[in-house]
XYZ file of C-alpha atoms in Angstrom:
400
model
C 0.528 -43.845 9.163
C 0.998 -40.861 11.485
C -0.131 -41.277 15.075
C -1.674 -38.613 17.297
C 1.663 -38.075 18.992
C 3.803 -37.774 15.874
C 5.693 -34.608 14.968
C 3.760 -34.370 11.698
C 0.354 -34.321 13.415
C 1.515 -31.864 16.095
C 2.799 -29.451 13.435
C -0.380 -29.821 11.422
C -2.601 -29.113 14.454
C -0.441 -26.121 15.355
C -0.937 -24.801 11.807
C -4.705 -25.172 12.086
C -4.715 -23.327 15.395
C -2.613 -20.482 14.014
C -5.008 -20.217 11.078
C -7.994 -20.043 13.441
C -6.256 -17.388 15.552
C -5.790 -15.361 12.380
C -9.499 -15.734 11.500
C -10.533 -14.545 14.964
C -8.033 -11.668 14.902
C -9.267 -10.426 11.530
C -12.891 -10.764 12.656
C -12.235 -8.604 15.712
C -10.448 -6.098 13.506
C -13.380 -5.945 11.092
C -16.000 -5.583 13.854
C -13.798 -3.226 15.918
C -15.551 -4.349 19.132
C -16.716 -7.950 19.221
C -18.434 -10.208 21.717
C -17.678 -13.914 21.870
C -21.112 -14.617 20.443
C -20.478 -12.277 17.511
C -17.144 -13.977 16.815
C -18.813 -17.385 16.795
C -21.549 -16.137 14.492
C -19.111 -14.478 12.087
C -16.582 -17.320 11.923
C -18.752 -20.401 12.354
C -16.584 -21.542 15.268
C -18.286 -23.254 18.184
C -18.620 -21.110 21.321
C -16.127 -23.277 23.172
C -13.547 -23.012 20.379
C -14.042 -19.255 20.107
C -13.640 -18.883 23.880
C -10.433 -20.926 23.827
C -8.931 -18.905 20.988
C -9.918 -15.611 22.642
C -8.280 -16.731 25.861
C -5.013 -17.308 24.017
C -5.213 -13.921 22.293
C -5.739 -12.318 25.699
C -2.717 -14.128 27.139
C -0.378 -12.916 24.410
C -1.829 -9.384 24.586
C -3.363 -8.998 21.127
C -6.834 -8.242 22.504
C -8.105 -6.382 25.525
C -11.457 -6.526 27.261
C -14.077 -3.845 26.777
C -17.863 -3.636 26.890
C -20.748 -3.283 24.465
C -23.597 -1.139 25.764
C -26.868 -2.975 26.354
C -29.377 -2.449 23.542
C -32.345 -1.864 25.860
C -32.875 0.522 28.718
C -32.048 -2.139 31.297
C -29.353 -4.726 31.701
C -25.636 -4.691 32.154
C -23.267 -4.041 29.247
C -22.011 -7.180 27.502
C -18.372 -8.204 27.688
C -16.430 -7.847 24.477
C -12.901 -7.496 23.153
C -10.997 -5.187 20.827
C -7.466 -5.112 19.472
C -4.887 -3.808 21.921
C -3.179 -0.877 20.176
C 0.279 -1.562 21.669
C 0.600 -5.303 21.033
C 2.997 -4.841 18.113
C 3.937 -2.071 15.694
C 3.063 -2.030 11.993
C 5.722 -0.026 10.164
C 5.399 1.138 6.578
C 8.370 2.602 4.710
C 8.561 4.226 1.293
C 11.986 4.508 -0.307
C 11.544 6.740 -3.353
C 14.071 8.272 -5.719
C 14.308 11.342 -3.516
C 13.127 10.580 0.015
C 12.385 8.066 2.755
C 8.983 8.169 4.457
C 8.072 6.110 7.532
C 4.667 5.504 9.129
C 4.457 3.698 12.489
C 1.013 2.358 13.376
C -0.374 0.511 16.357
C -2.001 -2.895 16.108
C -5.380 -1.172 15.764
C -4.184 0.720 12.669
C -3.930 4.182 14.252
C -0.809 6.075 13.172
C 1.499 6.765 16.112
C 4.390 8.519 14.381
C 5.631 9.434 10.923
C 8.567 11.067 9.196
C 9.522 12.274 5.730
C 13.072 13.166 4.792
C 14.555 14.011 1.426
C 17.781 12.153 0.720
C 20.680 14.152 -0.630
C 22.761 11.033 -1.167
C 21.437 7.735 -2.482
C 22.709 4.611 -0.641
C 25.300 2.580 -2.537
C 23.322 -0.647 -2.231
C 19.959 -1.996 -1.135
C 21.432 -3.632 2.001
C 22.857 -0.219 2.944
C 19.452 1.375 2.311
C 17.754 -1.184 4.575
C 20.245 -0.480 7.366
C 19.580 3.252 6.967
C 15.830 2.627 7.195
C 16.222 0.552 10.357
C 18.335 3.300 11.936
C 15.745 5.971 11.023
C 12.997 3.763 12.455
C 14.847 3.462 15.783
C 15.319 7.252 15.875
C 11.614 7.796 15.167
C 10.647 5.516 18.056
C 12.899 7.430 20.428
C 11.773 10.858 19.243
C 8.127 9.946 19.856
C 8.598 8.044 23.095
C 7.335 4.776 21.636
C 8.321 1.500 23.309
C 10.477 -0.929 21.304
C 7.687 -3.426 20.705
C 7.918 -6.307 18.289
C 7.285 -5.038 14.790
C 6.266 -5.950 11.280
C 8.101 -3.734 8.789
C 7.360 -3.441 5.074
C 9.559 -1.416 2.714
C 8.042 -0.205 -0.572
C 10.445 0.396 -3.462
C 10.238 1.566 -7.104
C 11.164 -1.796 -8.546
C 10.170 -5.389 -9.220
C 9.654 -7.436 -6.072
C 9.541 -11.222 -6.189
C 9.745 -13.811 -3.428
C 13.516 -14.271 -3.655
C 14.827 -11.376 -5.735
C 14.535 -7.589 -5.955
C 15.351 -5.313 -8.866
C 15.296 -1.523 -8.403
C 16.310 -0.035 -11.789
C 16.120 3.663 -10.759
C 18.901 2.990 -8.230
C 20.846 0.519 -10.334
C 20.196 -2.275 -7.829
C 19.748 -5.579 -9.658
C 19.141 -9.162 -8.545
C 19.304 -8.487 -4.792
C 18.548 -11.572 -2.710
C 15.591 -11.021 -0.359
C 16.696 -13.612 2.276
C 19.997 -11.746 2.695
C 18.104 -8.509 3.368
C 15.755 -10.135 5.864
C 18.707 -11.329 7.924
C 19.725 -7.695 8.553
C 16.624 -7.045 10.677
C 17.081 -6.780 14.467
C 15.296 -9.340 16.702
C 12.427 -6.966 17.518
C 11.512 -6.744 13.817
C 9.848 -10.127 13.569
C 8.975 -9.696 9.895
C 10.755 -7.664 7.232
C 9.172 -7.675 3.787
C 9.294 -5.702 0.539
C 6.685 -4.346 -1.870
C 6.620 -2.552 -5.176
C 5.565 1.057 -4.531
C 2.575 0.869 -6.894
C 1.418 -2.323 -5.166
C 1.674 -0.580 -1.805
C -0.411 2.307 -3.155
C -3.239 0.044 -4.311
C -3.196 -1.847 -0.986
C -3.901 1.457 0.761
C -6.633 2.417 -1.695
C -8.327 -0.999 -1.532
C -8.302 -0.845 2.270
C -10.361 2.358 2.024
C -12.831 0.597 -0.292
C -13.449 -2.888 1.197
C -16.715 -3.253 -0.720
C -15.090 -2.698 -4.143
C -14.176 -5.868 -6.033
C -11.431 -4.466 -8.264
C -9.394 -1.328 -7.578
C -6.561 -0.034 -9.760
C -4.069 2.617 -8.686
C -1.932 4.665 -11.059
C 0.951 5.911 -8.982
C 3.134 8.899 -9.770
C 6.700 9.102 -8.456
C 9.406 10.296 -10.843
C 7.684 8.106 -13.430
C 4.438 6.107 -13.379
C 3.718 2.801 -11.674
C 0.612 1.210 -10.281
C -1.106 -1.806 -8.843
C -4.287 -3.893 -8.931
C -6.346 -5.274 -6.057
C -8.853 -8.082 -6.726
C -11.300 -8.948 -3.950
C -9.033 -7.315 -1.413
C -5.938 -9.222 -2.535
C -2.953 -7.824 -4.367
C -2.568 -9.033 -7.950
C 1.174 -8.986 -8.630
C 1.411 -11.085 -11.793
C 4.386 -13.152 -12.936
C 7.599 -11.938 -11.316
C 5.740 -9.125 -9.550
C 5.483 -7.138 -12.786
C 1.704 -6.508 -12.917
C 0.444 -2.940 -12.717
C 3.247 -1.212 -14.614
C 0.774 1.210 -16.170
C 3.506 3.688 -17.005
C 4.583 1.373 -19.806
C 1.242 1.198 -21.570
C 1.992 2.540 -25.056
C -0.186 5.560 -25.814
C 1.582 6.713 -28.993
C 2.979 4.300 -31.561
C 6.545 5.289 -32.406
C 6.427 8.034 -29.769
C 9.032 9.202 -27.311
C 11.704 6.611 -26.436
C 11.413 5.039 -22.985
C 14.114 3.467 -20.817
C 12.162 0.168 -20.972
C 13.006 -0.114 -24.689
C 9.574 0.782 -26.033
C 8.450 4.061 -27.542
C 5.415 6.126 -26.613
C 4.940 4.835 -23.024
C 2.526 6.717 -20.773
C 5.282 7.734 -18.353
C 6.934 9.728 -21.149
C 3.886 12.026 -21.271
C 2.284 11.839 -17.809
C 4.801 12.162 -14.943
C 6.593 14.927 -13.089
C 9.727 14.111 -15.073
C 7.852 14.434 -18.379
C 6.040 17.604 -17.275
C 9.264 19.356 -16.286
C 10.859 18.346 -19.591
C 7.886 19.603 -21.619
C 7.982 23.071 -20.046
C 11.791 23.129 -19.699
C 11.769 23.345 -15.904
C 14.436 20.803 -15.013
C 16.063 23.223 -12.559
C 12.751 23.792 -10.771
C 12.184 20.048 -10.530
C 15.663 19.546 -9.063
C 15.099 22.270 -6.478
C 11.628 21.167 -5.377
C 11.872 17.439 -5.878
C 9.157 15.397 -7.585
C 6.749 15.675 -4.657
C 7.154 19.447 -4.361
C 7.049 19.987 -8.120
C 3.667 18.242 -8.390
C 2.257 20.557 -5.720
C 3.866 23.518 -7.507
C 2.142 22.607 -10.793
C -1.201 22.281 -8.974
C -0.811 25.746 -7.496
C -0.060 27.234 -10.911
C -3.022 25.428 -12.464
C -5.346 26.866 -9.812
C -3.942 30.311 -10.630
C -4.799 29.836 -14.308
C -1.273 29.391 -15.709
C -2.036 28.724 -19.386
C 1.143 26.687 -20.029
C 0.406 24.348 -17.128
C -3.270 24.007 -18.037
C -2.338 23.088 -21.609
C 0.195 20.584 -20.317
C -2.401 18.933 -18.060
C -5.047 18.906 -20.780
C -2.724 16.919 -23.045
C -1.787 14.655 -20.123
C -5.457 13.926 -19.470
C -5.870 12.764 -23.069
C -2.909 10.392 -22.743
C -4.147 9.149 -19.388
C -7.589 8.376 -20.808
C -5.932 6.217 -23.495
C -4.182 4.133 -20.831
C -7.334 3.869 -18.714
C -9.261 2.579 -21.749
C -6.701 -0.230 -22.070
C -6.878 -0.914 -18.348
C -10.668 -0.941 -18.452
C -10.825 -3.331 -21.387
C -8.417 -5.798 -19.722
C -9.397 -5.655 -16.026
C -12.583 -3.574 -15.862
C -11.832 -2.125 -12.412
C -14.672 -0.373 -10.660
C -12.472 2.631 -10.023
C -9.030 3.959 -10.965
C -7.290 6.034 -8.303
C -4.523 8.540 -9.001
C -1.961 8.387 -6.200
C 1.425 9.787 -5.276
C 2.546 12.791 -7.285
C -0.501 12.533 -9.562
C -2.879 13.116 -6.629
C -2.398 16.928 -6.424
C -3.102 17.153 -10.167
C -6.286 15.062 -10.132
C -8.652 18.066 -10.502
C -7.235 18.471 -14.018
C -6.669 14.782 -14.839
C -9.811 13.065 -13.484
C -12.771 12.131 -15.659
C -15.955 10.081 -15.552
C -17.632 7.749 -18.079
C -20.779 9.864 -17.753
C -19.080 12.447 -19.958
C -19.186 10.166 -23.021
C -21.597 10.968 -25.836
C -24.152 8.370 -27.108
C -21.918 7.723 -30.128
C -19.204 6.551 -27.706
C -21.511 4.294 -25.677
C -19.707 1.048 -26.516
C -16.364 2.524 -25.534
C -17.926 3.618 -22.252
C -18.442 -0.039 -21.347
C -14.776 -0.271 -20.366
C -14.085 3.359 -19.510
C -13.755 3.793 -15.761
C -13.963 6.757 -13.376
C -10.600 8.252 -12.474
C -10.537 9.743 -8.977
C -8.058 11.220 -6.516
C -6.558 9.393 -3.572
C -7.878 10.451 -0.180
C -4.340 9.808 1.067
C -2.806 12.288 -1.348
C 0.901 11.698 -1.841
C 1.149 9.314 1.134
C -0.600 6.275 -0.309
C 2.585 4.204 -0.670
C 3.849 4.563 2.886
C 0.353 4.015 4.295
C -0.156 0.975 2.080
C 3.127 -0.484 3.318
C 1.863 0.001 6.891
C -1.436 -1.728 5.992
C 0.530 -4.696 4.632
C 2.724 -4.758 7.738
C -0.338 -4.769 9.992
C -1.966 -7.580 7.992
C 1.059 -9.765 8.772
C 0.500 -9.230 12.504
C -3.168 -10.212 12.298
C -2.336 -13.233 10.148
C 0.123 -14.634 12.699
C -0.267 -12.958 16.120
C 1.766 -15.714 17.825
C 4.742 -14.698 15.713
C 4.719 -11.233 17.305
C 4.039 -12.241 20.907
C 6.760 -11.217 23.365
C 6.380 -14.292 25.548
C-alpha cells in the first residue's frame, strides 16, 4: 500500500493540484475579473484552498491584482484578480493550400500580432513546413516588438489529425509522426499541437457561442471541410475524421471526387468547383482561393447573372447536406466559414422559410449563418485551442 511519502502519492497529489489550478484559471477567464470569494463560490473550493491556489498563480505570473468597484456609494473597492496578458503567448497558425496565416494572442485572448502570406512554393515535407512556420513566428515577434515568452502553438492543416499520425492529402504528406514534429519546437514553445482546419474553425465559432450546445461549421478552403462542437468540446470522431462535410453525397452518381465517391458536396460547393463551372481557372490561379471567393461576392453584389445562378445552385446542394447534418446531429446552428463566408448572403437560409407541407423536414433543418470571423476562423480557432492549453496547465508555461 502506498504511503504518504511515496512517489505515487506525490505524483497523484501534484496532478490534483494542477487540475485545481486549471479550474481556477478557467474560472478567472470566464469571469474576466474575479474576487477570491467569487472563485470559491464558482468552483466550490474552500476559501483557504482558493487563496492558496491564487497565491501560486500570482507567483508564476498568470494572474495580476486589480479591483472591483464597490457596489454601494461607500466602501473601498474589493481586491480581485484577472489574467495577466503577457504570461504566455497563444499562437494559432493556419497552413492552407495557398498561404500561411499566424495569429499571436496574449494570455487574456487579445490578439497582439498577425500575418498572412501567400506561398509560392509548397514545402517538400511537413517537418519542413513546421520549421518554416516557427521561423515566420520568430520574425513576427521581432517585427511587432513582442518579448519571446513561453508559448503554446497550434497548427491547423487541411488533413486528418490523430494523436500519433498526420495525413495531409492536398500536399501529399502521409503518415507523418506527430512526436517527431513536436521535437522540432524550440524550448520557448512549451506545447506544439496540430488540428484539422475544419476543427479549428468550429472551435472559433463555438467560442463565440458558449451558450450553444451543438455548433457545426462548414469550412471552405480549396474544397470543403468542417467540424462539430458538442457542449464546448470538439467532436473529432474515430481517427479525427468527423466533420468532413465536403464528402456528403448530394447527387447519386454525380461528379467524381478524389475520395473515390461520386456526387460529393465539395464537387459543387467550393471555390475550386465554382471556378470550374464558370471556366475561370486562370482567375482562380491569379487571385487564390481566398481572393476568388471575395471576387465572386463582389460580382454577385453587382448582379452578375452567371455568378448568381451559380450560387443559387450551390445553395440547393448545400441545403441537401445540411438536411443530412441536421438529421444526424441536430446542431442549433450551422456556420459557413473560410472561403464560404463572403458568399453567405447568397448561400444562407433559415428553417422559417419552409412551407407547412415541409414541416416534418423542418424538424432537422437548421439555420445556416455567416461567420463573424469571416475567412479567419481557422487561424483564430487554432489560437483559441493554443490558449486553452495554457489555462489547462499554467505551471507548464511558467518561466520559473
